[in-house]
Short mmCIF file of C-alpha atoms in Angstrom, two decimals:
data_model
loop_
_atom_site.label_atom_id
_atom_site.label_comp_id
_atom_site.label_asym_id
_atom_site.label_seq_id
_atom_site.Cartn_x
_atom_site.Cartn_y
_atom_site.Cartn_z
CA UNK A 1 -43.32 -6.60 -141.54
CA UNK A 2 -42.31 -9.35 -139.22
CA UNK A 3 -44.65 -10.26 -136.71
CA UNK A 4 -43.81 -9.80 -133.10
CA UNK A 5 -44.47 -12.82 -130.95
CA UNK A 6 -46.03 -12.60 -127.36
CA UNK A 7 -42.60 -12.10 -125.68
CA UNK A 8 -40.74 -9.89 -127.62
CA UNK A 9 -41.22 -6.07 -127.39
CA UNK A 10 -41.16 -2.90 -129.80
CA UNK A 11 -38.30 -1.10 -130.28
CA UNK A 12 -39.97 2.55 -128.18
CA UNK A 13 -41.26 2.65 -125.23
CA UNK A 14 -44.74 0.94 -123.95
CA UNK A 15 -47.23 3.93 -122.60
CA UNK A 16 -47.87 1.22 -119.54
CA UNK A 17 -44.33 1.29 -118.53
CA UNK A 18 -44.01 5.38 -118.22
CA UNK A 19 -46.79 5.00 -115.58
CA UNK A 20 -45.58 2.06 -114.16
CA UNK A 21 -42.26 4.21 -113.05
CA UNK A 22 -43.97 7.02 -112.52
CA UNK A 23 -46.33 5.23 -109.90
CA UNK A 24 -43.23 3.87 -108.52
CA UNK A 25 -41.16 6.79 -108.09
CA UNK A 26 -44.41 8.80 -106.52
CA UNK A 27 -44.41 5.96 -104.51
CA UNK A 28 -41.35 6.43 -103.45
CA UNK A 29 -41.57 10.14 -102.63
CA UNK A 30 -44.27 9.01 -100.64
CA UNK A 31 -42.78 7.22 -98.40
CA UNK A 32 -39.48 9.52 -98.07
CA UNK A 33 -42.08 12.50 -97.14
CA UNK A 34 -43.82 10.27 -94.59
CA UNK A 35 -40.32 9.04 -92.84
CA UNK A 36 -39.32 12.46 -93.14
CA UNK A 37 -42.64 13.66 -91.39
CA UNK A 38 -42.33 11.07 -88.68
CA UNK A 39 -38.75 11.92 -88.20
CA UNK A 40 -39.66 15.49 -87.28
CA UNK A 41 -42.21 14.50 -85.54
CA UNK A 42 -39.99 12.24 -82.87
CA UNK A 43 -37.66 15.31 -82.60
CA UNK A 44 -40.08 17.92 -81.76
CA UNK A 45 -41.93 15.28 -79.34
CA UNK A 46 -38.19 14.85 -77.75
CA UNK A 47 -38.06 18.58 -77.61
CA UNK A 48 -41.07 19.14 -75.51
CA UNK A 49 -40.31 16.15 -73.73
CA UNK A 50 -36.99 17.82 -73.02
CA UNK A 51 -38.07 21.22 -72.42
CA UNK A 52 -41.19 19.55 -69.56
CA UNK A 53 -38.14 17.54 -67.97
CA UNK A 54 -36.02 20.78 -68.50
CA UNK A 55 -39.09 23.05 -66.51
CA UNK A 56 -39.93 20.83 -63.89
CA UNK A 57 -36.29 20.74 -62.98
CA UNK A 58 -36.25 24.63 -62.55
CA UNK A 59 -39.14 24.56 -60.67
CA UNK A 60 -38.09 21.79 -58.50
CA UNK A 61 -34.63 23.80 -57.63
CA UNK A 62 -36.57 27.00 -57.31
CA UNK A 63 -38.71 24.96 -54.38
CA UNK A 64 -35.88 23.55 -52.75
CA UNK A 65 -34.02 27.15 -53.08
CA UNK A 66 -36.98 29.01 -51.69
CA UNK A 67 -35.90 30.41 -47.99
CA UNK A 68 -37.69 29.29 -45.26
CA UNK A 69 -38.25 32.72 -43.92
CA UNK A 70 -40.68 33.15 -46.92
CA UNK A 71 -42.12 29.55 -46.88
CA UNK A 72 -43.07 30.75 -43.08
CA UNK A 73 -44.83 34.05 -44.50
CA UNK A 74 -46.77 32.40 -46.68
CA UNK A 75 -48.30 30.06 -43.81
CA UNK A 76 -48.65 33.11 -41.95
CA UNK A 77 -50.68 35.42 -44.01
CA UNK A 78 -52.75 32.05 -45.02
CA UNK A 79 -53.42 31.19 -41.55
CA UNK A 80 -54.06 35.19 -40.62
CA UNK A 81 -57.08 35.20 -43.91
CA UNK A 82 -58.75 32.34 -42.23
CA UNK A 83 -58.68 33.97 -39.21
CA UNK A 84 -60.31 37.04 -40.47
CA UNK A 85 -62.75 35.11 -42.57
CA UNK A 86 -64.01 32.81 -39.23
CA UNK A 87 -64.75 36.38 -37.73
CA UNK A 88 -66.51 37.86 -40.18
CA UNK A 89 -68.37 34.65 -40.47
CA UNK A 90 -68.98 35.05 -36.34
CA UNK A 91 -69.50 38.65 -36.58
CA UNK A 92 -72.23 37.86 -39.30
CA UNK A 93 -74.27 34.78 -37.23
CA UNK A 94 -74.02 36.93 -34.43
CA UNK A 95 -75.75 39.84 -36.07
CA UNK A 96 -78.12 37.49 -37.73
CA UNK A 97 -79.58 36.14 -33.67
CA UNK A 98 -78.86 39.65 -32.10
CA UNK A 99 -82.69 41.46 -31.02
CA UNK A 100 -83.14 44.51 -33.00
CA UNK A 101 -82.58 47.07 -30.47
CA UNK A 102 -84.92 50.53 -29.85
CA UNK A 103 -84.80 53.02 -32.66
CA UNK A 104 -84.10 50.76 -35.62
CA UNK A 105 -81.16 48.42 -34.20
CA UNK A 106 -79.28 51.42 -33.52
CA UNK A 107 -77.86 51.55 -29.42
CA UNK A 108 -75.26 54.77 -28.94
CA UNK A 109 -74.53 52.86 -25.70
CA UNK A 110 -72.76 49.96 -27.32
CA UNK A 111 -73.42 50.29 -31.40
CA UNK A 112 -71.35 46.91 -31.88
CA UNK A 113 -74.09 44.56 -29.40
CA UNK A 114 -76.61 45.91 -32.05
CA UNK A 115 -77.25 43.19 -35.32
CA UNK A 116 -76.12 46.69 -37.27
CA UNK A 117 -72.93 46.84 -35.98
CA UNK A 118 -72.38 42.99 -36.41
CA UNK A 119 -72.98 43.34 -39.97
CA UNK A 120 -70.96 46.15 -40.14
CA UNK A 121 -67.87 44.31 -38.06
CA UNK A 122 -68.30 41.31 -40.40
CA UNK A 123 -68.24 43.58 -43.17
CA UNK A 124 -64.63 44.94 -42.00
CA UNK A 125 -63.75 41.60 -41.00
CA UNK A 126 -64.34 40.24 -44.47
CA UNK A 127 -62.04 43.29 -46.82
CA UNK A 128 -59.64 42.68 -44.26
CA UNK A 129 -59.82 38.81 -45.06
CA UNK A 130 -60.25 40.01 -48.61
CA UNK A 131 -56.95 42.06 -48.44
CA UNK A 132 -54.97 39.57 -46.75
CA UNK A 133 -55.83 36.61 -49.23
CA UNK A 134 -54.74 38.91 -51.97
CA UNK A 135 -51.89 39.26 -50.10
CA UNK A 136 -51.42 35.96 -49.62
CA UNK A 137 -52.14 34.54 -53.22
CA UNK A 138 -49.11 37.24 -54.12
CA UNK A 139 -46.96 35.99 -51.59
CA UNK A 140 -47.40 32.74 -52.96
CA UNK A 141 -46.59 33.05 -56.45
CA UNK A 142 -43.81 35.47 -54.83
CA UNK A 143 -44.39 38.05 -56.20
CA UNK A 144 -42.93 41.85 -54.78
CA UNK A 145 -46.31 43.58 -54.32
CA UNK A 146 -47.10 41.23 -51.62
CA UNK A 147 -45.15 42.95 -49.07
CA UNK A 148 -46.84 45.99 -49.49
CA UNK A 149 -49.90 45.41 -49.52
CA UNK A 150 -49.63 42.99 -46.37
CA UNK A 151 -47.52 45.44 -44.49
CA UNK A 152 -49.96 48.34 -45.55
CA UNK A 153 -52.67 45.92 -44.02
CA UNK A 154 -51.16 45.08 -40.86
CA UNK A 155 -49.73 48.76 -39.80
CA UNK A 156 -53.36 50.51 -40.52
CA UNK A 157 -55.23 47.63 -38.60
CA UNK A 158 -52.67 45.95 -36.34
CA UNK A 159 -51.59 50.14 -34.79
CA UNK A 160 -55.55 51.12 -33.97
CA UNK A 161 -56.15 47.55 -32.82
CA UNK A 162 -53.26 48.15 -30.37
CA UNK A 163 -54.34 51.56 -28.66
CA UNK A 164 -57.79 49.86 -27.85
CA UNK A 165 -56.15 47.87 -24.92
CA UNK A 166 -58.45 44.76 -25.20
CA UNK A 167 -56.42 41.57 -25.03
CA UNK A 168 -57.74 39.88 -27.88
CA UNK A 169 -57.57 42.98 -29.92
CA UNK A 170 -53.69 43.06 -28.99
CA UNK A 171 -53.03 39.46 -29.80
CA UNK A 172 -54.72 40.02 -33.34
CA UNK A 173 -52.82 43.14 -33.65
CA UNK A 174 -49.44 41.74 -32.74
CA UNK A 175 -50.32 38.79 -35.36
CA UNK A 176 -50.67 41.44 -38.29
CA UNK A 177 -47.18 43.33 -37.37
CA UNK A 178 -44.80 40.37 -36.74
CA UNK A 179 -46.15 39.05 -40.11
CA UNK A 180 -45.42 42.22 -41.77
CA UNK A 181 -42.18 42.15 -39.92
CA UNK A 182 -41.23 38.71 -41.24
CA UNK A 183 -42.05 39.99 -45.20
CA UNK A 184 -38.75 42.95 -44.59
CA UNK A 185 -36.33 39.76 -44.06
CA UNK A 186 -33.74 40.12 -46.66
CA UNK A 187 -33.52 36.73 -47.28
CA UNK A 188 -37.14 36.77 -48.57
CA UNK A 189 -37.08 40.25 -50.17
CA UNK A 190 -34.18 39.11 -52.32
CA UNK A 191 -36.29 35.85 -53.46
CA UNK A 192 -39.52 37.76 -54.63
CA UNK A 193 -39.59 39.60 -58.36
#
């Protein structure tokens, strides 16, 4: 049998080798599945990228699309749920320094001078503010079932608030019904789902 010198192999194949490609070609498949990874990973970053670009632009046409007649509403009904929140907030400080009157804070004469009838005008006051910020928040993300519940708001406070005949009443009452008036534009009705 000849002997085989340092540098010379045997004829079949060395058990070190077989791992040696092995290692390699799981190596290999490795790295493929990690390029492949971080290749789908850039494309569905691009996507979302795409598709935030893609949303913003929609919403930015939607904004400059929205009519004015509705970007005035929504002021409107704002500004007209502050107004009823400052008087149930007055309504409420003035029933906490009115005197209790005779017979438990209850005057036939005049029942709103009483601190009972404050709290019970700051307790309108405040469902009406209530109401109209519900409104309001609708409006704003324009949304149909604004109009009537604002319109239901202003015709059954704004029409008693007229036959009482005081001026302020009749300002606050005229407020309500040219706001509900400005929610039947078609302009707006068309732009609300």
């Amino acid at each position: 049998m000849p002997e085989q010198t340092p540098g010379q192999q045997s004829p079949g194949p060395q058990p070190h080798h077989r791992f040696a490609r092995a290692a390699g070609r799981a190596t290999r498949s490795f790295l493929d599945a990690s390029r492949d990874d971080a290749e789908r990973v850039r494309a569905e970053r691009r996507e979302q990228e795409d598709r935030r670009a893609a949303e913003q632009h929609a919403a930015a046409e939607r904004q400059a699309a929205t009519p004015t007649t509705l970007k005035v509403a929504r002021w409107w009904w704002v500004i007209a749920t502050v107004l009823f929140a400052l008087v149930a907030t007055a309504f409420l400080l003035s029933g906490l320094n009115a005197p209790a009157g005779a017979a438990g804070g209850l005057d036939l004469a005049a029942p709103e001078a009483t601190a009972t009838g404050q709290f019970v005008l700051a307790g309108l006051a405040g469902v009406l503010a209530l109401a109209t910020g519900t409104g309001a928040v609708q409006l704003l993300r324009s949304r149909r079932s604004a109009v009537g519940l604002l319109t239901g708001v202003a015709v059954i406070v704004g029409i008693p608030l007229i036959v009482r005949g005081h001026p302020l009443l009749l300002t606050l009452a005229l407020v309500l019904l040219a706001g509900a008036a400005l929610l039947w534009f078609p302009p707006l009705r068309r732009f609300l789902r």
